[in-house]
CSV table of N, CA and C in Angstrom, one decimal:
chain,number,residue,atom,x,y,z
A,896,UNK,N,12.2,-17.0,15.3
A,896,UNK,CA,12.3,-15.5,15.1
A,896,UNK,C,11.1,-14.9,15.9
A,897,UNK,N,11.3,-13.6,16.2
A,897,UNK,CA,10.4,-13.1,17.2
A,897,UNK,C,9.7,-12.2,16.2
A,898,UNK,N,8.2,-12.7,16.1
A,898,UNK,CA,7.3,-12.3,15.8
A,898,UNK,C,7.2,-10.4,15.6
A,899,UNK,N,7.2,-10.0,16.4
A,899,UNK,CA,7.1,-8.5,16.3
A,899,UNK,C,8.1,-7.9,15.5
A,900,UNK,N,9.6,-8.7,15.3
A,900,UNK,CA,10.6,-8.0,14.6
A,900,UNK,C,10.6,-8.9,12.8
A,901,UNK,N,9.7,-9.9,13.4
A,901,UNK,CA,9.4,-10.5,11.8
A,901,UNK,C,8.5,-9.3,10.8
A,902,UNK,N,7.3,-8.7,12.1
A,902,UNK,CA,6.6,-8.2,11.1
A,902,UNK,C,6.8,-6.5,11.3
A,903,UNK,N,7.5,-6.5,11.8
A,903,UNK,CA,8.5,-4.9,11.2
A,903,UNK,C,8.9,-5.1,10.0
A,904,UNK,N,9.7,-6.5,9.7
A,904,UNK,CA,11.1,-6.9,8.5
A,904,UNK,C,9.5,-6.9,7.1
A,905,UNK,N,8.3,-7.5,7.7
A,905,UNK,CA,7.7,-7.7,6.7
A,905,UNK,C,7.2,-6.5,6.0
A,906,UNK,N,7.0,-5.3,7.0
A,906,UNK,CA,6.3,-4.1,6.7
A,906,UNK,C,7.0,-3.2,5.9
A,907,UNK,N,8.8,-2.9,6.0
A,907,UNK,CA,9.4,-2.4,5.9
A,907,UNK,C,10.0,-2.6,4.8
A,908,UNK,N,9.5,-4.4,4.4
A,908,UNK,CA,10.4,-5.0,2.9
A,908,UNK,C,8.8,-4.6,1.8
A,909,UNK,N,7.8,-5.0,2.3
A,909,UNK,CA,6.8,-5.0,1.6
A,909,UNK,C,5.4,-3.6,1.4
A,910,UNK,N,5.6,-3.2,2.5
A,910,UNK,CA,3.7,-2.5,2.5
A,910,UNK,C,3.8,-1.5,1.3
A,911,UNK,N,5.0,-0.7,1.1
A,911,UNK,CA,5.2,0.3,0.2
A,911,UNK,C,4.7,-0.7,-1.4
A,912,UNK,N,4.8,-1.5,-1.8
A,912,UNK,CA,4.9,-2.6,-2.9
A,912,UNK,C,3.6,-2.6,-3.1
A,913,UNK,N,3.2,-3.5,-2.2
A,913,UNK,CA,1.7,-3.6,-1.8
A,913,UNK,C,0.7,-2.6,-1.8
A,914,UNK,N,1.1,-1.6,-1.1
A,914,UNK,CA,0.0,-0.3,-1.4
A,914,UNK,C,0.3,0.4,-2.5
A,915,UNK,N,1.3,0.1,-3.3
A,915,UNK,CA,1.1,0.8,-5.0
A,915,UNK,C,0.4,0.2,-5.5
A,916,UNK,N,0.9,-1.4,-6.3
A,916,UNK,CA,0.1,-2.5,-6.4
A,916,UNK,C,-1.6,-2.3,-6.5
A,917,UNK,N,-1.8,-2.2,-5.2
A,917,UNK,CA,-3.2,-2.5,-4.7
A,917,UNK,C,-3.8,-1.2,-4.9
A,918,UNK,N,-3.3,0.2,-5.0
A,918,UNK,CA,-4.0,1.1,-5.6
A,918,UNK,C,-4.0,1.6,-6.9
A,919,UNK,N,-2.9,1.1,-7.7
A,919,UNK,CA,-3.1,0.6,-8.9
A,919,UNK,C,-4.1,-0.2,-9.8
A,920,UNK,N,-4.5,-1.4,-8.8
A,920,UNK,CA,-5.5,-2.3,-8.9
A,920,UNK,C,-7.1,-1.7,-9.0
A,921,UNK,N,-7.2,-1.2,-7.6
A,921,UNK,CA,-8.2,-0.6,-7.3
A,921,UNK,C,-8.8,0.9,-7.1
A,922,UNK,N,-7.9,1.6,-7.0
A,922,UNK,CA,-8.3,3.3,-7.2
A,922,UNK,C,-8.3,3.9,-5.9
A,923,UNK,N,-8.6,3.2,-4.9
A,923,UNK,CA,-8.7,3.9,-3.4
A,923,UNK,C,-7.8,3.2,-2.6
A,924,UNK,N,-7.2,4.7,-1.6
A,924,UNK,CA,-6.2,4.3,-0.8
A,924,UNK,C,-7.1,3.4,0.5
A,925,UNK,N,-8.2,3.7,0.5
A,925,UNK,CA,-8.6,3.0,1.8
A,925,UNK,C,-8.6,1.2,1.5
A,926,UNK,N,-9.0,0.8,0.1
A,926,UNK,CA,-9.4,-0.4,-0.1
A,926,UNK,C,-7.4,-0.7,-0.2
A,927,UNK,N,-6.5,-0.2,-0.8
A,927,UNK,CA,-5.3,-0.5,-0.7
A,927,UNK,C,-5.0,-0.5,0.5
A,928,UNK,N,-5.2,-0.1,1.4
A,928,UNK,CA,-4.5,0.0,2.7
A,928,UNK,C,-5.4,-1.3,3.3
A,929,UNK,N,-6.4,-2.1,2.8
A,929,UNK,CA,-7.0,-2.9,3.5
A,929,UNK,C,-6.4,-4.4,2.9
A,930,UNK,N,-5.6,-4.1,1.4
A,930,UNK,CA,-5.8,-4.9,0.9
A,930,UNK,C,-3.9,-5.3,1.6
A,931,UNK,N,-3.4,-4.5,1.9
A,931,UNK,CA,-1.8,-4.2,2.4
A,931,UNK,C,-2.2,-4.8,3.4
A,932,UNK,N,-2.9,-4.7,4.7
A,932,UNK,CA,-2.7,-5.8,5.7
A,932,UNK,C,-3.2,-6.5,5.5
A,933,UNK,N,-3.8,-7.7,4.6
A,933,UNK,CA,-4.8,-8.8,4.6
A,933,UNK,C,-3.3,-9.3,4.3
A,934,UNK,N,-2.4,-8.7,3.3
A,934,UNK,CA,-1.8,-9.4,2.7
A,934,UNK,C,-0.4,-9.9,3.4
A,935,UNK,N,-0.3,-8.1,4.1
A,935,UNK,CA,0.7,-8.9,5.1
A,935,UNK,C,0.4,-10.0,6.4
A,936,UNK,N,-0.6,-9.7,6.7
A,936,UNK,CA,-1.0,-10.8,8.0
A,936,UNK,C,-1.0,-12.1,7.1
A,937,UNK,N,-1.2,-12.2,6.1
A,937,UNK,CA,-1.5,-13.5,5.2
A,937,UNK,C,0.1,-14.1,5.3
A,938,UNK,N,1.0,-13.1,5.0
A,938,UNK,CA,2.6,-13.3,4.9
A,938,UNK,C,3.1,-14.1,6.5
A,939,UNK,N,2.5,-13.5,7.1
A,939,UNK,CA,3.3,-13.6,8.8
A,939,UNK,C,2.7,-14.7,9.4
A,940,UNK,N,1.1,-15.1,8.9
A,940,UNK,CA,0.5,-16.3,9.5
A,940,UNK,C,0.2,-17.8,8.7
A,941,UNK,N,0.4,-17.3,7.6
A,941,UNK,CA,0.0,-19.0,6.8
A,941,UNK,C,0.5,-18.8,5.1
A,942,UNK,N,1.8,-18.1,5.5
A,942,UNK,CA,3.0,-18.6,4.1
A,942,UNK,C,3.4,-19.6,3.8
A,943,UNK,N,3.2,-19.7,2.8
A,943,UNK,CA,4.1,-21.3,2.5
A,943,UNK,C,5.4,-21.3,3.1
A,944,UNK,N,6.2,-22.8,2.8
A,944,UNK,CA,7.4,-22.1,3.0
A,944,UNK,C,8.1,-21.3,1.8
A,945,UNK,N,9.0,-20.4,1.6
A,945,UNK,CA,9.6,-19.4,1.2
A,945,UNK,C,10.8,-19.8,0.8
A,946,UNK,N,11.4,-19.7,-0.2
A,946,UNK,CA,12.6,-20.2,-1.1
A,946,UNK,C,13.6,-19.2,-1.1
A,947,UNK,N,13.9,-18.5,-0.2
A,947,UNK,CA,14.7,-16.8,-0.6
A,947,UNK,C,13.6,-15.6,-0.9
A,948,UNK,N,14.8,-14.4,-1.1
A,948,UNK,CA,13.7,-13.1,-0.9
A,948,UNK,C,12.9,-13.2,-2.3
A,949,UNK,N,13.2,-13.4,-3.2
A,949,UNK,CA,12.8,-13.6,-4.6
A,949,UNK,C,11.7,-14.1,-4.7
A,950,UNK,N,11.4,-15.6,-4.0
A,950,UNK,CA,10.6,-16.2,-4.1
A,950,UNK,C,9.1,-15.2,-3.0
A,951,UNK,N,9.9,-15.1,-1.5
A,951,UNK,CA,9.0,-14.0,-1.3
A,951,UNK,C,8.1,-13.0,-1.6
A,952,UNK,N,8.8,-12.6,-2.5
A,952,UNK,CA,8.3,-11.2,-3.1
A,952,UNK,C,7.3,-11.1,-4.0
A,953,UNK,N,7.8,-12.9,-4.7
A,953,UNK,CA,6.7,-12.7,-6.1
A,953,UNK,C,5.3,-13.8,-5.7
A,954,UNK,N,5.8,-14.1,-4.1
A,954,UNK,CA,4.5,-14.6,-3.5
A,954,UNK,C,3.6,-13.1,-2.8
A,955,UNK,N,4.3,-12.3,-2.5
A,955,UNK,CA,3.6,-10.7,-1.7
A,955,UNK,C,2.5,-10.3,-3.5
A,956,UNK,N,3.5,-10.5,-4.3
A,956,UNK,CA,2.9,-9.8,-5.2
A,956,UNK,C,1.7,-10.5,-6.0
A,957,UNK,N,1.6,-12.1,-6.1
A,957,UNK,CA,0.7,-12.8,-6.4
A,957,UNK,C,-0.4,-12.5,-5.4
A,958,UNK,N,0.0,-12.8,-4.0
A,958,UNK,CA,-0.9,-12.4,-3.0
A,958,UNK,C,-2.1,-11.1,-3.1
A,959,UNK,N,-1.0,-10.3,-3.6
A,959,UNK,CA,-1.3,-8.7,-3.7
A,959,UNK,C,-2.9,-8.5,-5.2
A,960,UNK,N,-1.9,-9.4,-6.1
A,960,UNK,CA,-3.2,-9.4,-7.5
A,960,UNK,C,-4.4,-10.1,-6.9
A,961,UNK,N,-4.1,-11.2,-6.5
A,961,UNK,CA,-5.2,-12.0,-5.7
A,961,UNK,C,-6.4,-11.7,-4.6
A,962,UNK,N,-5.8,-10.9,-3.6
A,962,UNK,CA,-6.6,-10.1,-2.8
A,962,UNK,C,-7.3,-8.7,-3.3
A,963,UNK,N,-7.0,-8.1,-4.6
A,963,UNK,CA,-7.0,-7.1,-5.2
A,963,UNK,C,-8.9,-7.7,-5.8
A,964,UNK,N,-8.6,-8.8,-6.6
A,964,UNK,CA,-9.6,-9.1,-7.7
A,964,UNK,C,-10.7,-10.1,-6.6
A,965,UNK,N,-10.1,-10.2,-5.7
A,965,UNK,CA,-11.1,-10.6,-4.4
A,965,UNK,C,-11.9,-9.6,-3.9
A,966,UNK,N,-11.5,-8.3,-3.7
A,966,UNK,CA,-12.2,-6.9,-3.1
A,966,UNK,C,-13.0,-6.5,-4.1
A,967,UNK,N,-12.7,-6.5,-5.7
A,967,UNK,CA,-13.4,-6.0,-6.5
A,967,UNK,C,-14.3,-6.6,-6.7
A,968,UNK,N,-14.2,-8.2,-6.9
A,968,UNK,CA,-15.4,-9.1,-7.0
A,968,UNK,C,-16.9,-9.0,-6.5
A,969,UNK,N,-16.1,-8.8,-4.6
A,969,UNK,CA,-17.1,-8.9,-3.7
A,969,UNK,C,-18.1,-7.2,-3.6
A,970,UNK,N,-17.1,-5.8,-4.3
A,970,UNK,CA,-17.2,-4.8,-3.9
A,970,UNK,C,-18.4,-4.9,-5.1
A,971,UNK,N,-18.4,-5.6,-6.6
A,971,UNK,CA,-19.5,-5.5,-7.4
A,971,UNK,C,-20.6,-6.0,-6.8
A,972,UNK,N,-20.5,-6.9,-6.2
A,972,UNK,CA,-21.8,-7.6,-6.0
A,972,UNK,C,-22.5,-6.7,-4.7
A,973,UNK,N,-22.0,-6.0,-3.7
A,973,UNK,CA,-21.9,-5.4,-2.5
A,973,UNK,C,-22.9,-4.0,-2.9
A,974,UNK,N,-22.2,-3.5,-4.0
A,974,UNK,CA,-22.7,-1.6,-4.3
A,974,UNK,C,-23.6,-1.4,-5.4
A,975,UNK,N,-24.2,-3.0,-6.0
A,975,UNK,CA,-25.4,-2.9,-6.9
A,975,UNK,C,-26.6,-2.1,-6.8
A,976,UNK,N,-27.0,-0.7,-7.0
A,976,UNK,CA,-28.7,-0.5,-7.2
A,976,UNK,C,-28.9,-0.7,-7.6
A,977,UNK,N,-30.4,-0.3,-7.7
A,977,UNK,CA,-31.5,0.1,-8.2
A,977,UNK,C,-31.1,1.5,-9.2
A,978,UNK,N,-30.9,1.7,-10.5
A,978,UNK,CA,-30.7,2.9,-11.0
A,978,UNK,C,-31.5,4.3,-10.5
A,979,UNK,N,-33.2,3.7,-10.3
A,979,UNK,CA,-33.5,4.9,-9.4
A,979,UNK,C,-33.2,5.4,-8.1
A,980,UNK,N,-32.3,4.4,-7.3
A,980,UNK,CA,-31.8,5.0,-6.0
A,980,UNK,C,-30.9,5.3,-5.8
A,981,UNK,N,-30.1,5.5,-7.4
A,981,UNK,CA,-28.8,6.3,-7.4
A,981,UNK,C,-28.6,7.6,-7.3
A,982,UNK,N,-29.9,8.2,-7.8
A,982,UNK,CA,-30.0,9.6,-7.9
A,982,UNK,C,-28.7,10.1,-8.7
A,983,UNK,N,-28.3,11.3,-8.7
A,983,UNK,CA,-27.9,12.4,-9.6
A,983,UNK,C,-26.3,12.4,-8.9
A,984,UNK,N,-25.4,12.1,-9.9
A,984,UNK,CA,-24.1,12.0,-9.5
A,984,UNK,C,-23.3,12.8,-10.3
A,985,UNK,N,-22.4,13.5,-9.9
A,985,UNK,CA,-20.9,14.5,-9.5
A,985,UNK,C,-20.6,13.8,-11.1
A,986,UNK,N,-20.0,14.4,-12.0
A,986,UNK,CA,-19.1,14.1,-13.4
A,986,UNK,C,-17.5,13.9,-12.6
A,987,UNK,N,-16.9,13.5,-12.8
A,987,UNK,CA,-16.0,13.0,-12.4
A,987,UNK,C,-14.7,14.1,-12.4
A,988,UNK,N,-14.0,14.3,-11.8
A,988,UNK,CA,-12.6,15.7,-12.1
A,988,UNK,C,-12.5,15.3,-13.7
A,989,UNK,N,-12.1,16.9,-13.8
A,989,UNK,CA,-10.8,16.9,-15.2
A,989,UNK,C,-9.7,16.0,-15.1
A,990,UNK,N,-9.3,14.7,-15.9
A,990,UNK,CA,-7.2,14.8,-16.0
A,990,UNK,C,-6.6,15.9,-15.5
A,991,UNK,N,-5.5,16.2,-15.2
A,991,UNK,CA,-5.4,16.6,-15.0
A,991,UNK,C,-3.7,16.5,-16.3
A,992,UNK,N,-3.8,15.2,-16.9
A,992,UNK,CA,-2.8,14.8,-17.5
A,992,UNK,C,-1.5,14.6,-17.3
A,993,UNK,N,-1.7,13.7,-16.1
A,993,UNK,CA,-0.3,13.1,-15.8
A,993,UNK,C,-0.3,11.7,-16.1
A,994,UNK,N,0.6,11.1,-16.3
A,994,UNK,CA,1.1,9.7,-16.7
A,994,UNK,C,0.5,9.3,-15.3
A,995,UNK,N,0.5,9.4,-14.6
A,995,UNK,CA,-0.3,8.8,-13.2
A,995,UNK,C,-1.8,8.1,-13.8
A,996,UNK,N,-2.4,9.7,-13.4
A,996,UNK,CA,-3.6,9.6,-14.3
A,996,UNK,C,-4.4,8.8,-15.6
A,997,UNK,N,-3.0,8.8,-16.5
A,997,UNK,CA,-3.3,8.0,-18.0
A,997,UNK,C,-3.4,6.8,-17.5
A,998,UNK,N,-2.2,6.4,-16.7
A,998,UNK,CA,-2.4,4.9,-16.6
A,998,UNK,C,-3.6,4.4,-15.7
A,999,UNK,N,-4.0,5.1,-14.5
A,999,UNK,CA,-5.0,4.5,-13.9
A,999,UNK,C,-6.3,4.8,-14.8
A,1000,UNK,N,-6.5,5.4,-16.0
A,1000,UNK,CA,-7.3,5.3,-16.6
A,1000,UNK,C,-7.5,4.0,-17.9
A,1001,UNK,N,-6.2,3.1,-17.4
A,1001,UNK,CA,-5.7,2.0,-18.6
A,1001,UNK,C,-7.2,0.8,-18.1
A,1002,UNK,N,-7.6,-0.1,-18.6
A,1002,UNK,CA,-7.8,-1.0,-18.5
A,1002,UNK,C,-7.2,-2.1,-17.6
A,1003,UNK,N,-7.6,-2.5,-16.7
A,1003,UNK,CA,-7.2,-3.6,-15.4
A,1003,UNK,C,-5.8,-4.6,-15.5
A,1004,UNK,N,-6.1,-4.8,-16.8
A,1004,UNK,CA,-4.9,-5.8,-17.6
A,1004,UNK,C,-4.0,-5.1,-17.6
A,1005,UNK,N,-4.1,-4.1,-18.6
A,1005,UNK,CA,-2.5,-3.0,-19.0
A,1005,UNK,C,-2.4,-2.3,-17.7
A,1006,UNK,N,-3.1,-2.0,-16.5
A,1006,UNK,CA,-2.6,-1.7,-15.7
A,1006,UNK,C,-1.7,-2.1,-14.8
A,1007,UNK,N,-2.3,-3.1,-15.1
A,1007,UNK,CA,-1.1,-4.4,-14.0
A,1007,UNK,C,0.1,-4.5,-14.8
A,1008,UNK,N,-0.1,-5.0,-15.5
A,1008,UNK,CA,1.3,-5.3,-16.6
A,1008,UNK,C,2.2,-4.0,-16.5
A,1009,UNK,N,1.3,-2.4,-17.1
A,1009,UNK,CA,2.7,-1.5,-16.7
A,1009,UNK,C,3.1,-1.2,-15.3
A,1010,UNK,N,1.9,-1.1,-14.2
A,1010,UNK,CA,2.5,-1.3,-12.9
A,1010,UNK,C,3.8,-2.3,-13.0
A,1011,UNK,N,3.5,-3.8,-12.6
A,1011,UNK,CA,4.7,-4.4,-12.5
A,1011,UNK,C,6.0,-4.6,-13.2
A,1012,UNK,N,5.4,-4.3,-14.5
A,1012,UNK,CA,6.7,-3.9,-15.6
A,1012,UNK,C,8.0,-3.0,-15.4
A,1013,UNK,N,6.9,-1.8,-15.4
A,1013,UNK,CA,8.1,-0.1,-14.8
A,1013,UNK,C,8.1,0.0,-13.3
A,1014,UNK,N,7.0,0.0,-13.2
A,1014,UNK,CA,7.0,0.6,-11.8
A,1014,UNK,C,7.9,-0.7,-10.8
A,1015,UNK,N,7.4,-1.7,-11.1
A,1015,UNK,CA,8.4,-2.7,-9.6
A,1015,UNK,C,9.9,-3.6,-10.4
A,1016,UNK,N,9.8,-3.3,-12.0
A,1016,UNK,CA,10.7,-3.5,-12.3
A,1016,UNK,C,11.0,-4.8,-13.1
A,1017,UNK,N,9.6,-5.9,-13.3
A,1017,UNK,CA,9.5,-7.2,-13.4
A,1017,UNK,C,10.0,-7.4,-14.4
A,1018,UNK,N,10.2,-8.2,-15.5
A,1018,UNK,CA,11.0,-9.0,-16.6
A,1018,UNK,C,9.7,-9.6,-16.5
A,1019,UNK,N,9.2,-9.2,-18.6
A,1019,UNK,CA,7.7,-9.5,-18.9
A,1019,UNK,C,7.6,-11.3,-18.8
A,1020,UNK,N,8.5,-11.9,-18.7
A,1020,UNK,CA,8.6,-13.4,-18.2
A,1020,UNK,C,8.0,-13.5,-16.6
A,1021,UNK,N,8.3,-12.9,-15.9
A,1021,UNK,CA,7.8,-12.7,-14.1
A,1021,UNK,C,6.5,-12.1,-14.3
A,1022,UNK,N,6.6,-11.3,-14.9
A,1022,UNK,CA,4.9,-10.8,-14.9
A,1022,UNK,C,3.9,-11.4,-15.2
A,1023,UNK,N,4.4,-12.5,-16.7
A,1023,UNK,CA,3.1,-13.3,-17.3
A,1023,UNK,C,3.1,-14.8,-16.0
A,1024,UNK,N,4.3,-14.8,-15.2
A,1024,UNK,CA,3.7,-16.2,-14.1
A,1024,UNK,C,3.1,-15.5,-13.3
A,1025,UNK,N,2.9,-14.0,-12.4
A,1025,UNK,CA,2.6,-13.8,-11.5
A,1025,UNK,C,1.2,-13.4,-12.1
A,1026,UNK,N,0.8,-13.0,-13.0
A,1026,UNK,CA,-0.6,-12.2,-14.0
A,1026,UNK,C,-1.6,-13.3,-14.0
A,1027,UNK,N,-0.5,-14.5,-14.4
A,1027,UNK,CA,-1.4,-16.0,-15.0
A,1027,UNK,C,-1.2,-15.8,-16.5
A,1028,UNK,N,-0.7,-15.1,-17.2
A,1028,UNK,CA,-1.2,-15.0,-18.1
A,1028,UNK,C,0.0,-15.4,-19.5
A,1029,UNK,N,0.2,-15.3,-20.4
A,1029,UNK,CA,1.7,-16.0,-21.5
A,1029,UNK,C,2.4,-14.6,-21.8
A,1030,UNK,N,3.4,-14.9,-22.0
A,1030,UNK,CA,4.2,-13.8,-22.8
A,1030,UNK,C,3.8,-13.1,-23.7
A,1031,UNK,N,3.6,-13.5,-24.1
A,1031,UNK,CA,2.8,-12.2,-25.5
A,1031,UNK,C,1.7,-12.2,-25.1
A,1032,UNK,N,0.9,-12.2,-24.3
A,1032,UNK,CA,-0.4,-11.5,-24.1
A,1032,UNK,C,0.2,-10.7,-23.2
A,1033,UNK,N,1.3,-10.6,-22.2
A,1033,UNK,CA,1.6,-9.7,-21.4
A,1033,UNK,C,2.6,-8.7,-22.0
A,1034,UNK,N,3.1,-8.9,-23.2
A,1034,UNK,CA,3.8,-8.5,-24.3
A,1034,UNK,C,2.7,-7.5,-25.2
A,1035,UNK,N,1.4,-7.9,-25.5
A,1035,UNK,CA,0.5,-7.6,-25.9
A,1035,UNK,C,-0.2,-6.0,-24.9
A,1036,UNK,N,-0.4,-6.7,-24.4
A,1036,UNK,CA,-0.7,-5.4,-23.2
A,1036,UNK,C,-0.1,-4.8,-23.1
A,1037,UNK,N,1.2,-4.3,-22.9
A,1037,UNK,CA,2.3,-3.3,-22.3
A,1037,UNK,C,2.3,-2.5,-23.7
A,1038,UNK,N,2.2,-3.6,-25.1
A,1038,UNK,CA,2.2,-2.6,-25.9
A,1038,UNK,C,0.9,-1.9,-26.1
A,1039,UNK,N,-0.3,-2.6,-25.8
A,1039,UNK,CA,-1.7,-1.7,-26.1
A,1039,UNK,C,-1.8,-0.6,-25.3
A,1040,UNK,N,-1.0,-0.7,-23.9
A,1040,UNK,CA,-1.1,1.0,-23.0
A,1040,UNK,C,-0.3,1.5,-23.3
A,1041,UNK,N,0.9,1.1,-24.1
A,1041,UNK,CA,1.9,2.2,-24.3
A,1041,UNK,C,1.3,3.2,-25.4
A,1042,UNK,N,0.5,2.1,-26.9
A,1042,UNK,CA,-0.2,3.1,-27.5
A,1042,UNK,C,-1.2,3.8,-26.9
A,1043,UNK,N,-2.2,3.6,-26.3
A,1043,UNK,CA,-3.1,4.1,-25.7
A,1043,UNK,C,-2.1,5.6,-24.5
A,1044,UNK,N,-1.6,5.4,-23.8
A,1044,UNK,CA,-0.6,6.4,-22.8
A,1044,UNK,C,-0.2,7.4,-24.1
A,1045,UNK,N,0.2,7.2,-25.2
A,1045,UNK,CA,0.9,7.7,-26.1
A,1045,UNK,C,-0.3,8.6,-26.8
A,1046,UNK,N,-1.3,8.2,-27.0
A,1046,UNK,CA,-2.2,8.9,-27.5
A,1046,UNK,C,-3.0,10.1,-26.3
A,1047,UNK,N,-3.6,9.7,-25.2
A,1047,UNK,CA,-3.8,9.8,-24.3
A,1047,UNK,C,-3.1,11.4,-23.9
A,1048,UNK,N,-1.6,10.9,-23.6
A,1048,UNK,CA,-0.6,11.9,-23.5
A,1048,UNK,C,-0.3,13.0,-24.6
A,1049,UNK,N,-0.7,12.9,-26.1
A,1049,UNK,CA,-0.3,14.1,-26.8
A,1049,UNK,C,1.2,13.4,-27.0
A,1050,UNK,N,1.7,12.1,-27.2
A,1050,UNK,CA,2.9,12.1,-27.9
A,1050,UNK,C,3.1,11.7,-29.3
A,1051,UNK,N,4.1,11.6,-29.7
A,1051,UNK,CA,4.2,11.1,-31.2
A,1051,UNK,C,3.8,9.6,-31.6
A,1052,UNK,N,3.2,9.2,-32.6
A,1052,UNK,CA,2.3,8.0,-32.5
A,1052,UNK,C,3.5,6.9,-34.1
């Protein structure tokens, strides 16, 4: 297959996935947009082989958690001060209180879990292989940010 129409098919099936994913993960479109081509070049140059689109997808998305917790690792050790040479820093915006917002304010875990849950659609069985993690711990999470979103949000508890 010719390479350039491969990685059109790959851009066009995946980056949108990937750059939610990955800014869900991490907060910035710039570090998502870096983590979206690591991951597609990773897809186009040194995939395993690939079982159907299924198996594809939930290797994009493993890919995607994996290069996520790789940027954040290297970005702690990278942006450490000195507390005195941080000087005097900006309070952060108001919420503005959107379910966007609540969730990217969830904890790393429940973020991932309601990302792939709602947002890409997973069956909490696909989530706990691609997470690493068991069914009721991924069961466990989706319910701790639903309470947490629930409270958060001003809904009925």
């Amino acid at each position: 297959m010719d390479v350039e129409r491969e990685a059109e098919r790959l851009v066009e099936t995946y980056a949108d996935t990937i750059l939610r994913l990955a800014f869900v993960q991490l907060g910035s479109t710039a570090d998502a947009e870096d983590v979206c081509q690591t991951v597609l070049m990773r897809l186009l140059t040194h995939a395993p082989r690939l079982n159907g689109p299924d198996h594809e997808r939930a290797w994009v998305i493993r890919t995607t958690i994996n290069a996520c917790r790789d940027l954040l690792r290297s970005a702690a050790r990278r942006t450490t001060v000195a507390l005195e040479a941080a000087g005097e820093v900006e309070a952060p915006p108001e919420p503005d209180g959107t379910v966007a917002d609540a969730v990217s304010r969830l904890p790393r875990d429940q973020r991932e879990a309601i990302h792939l849950h709602y947002y890409e659609g997973l069956p909490i069985a696909q989530v706990a292989q691609l997470v690493g993690a068991s069914e009721a711990a991924v069961t466990k999470r989706l319910s701790r940010a639903r309470e947490t979103l629930r409270h958060t949000l001003g809904g009925e508890s």
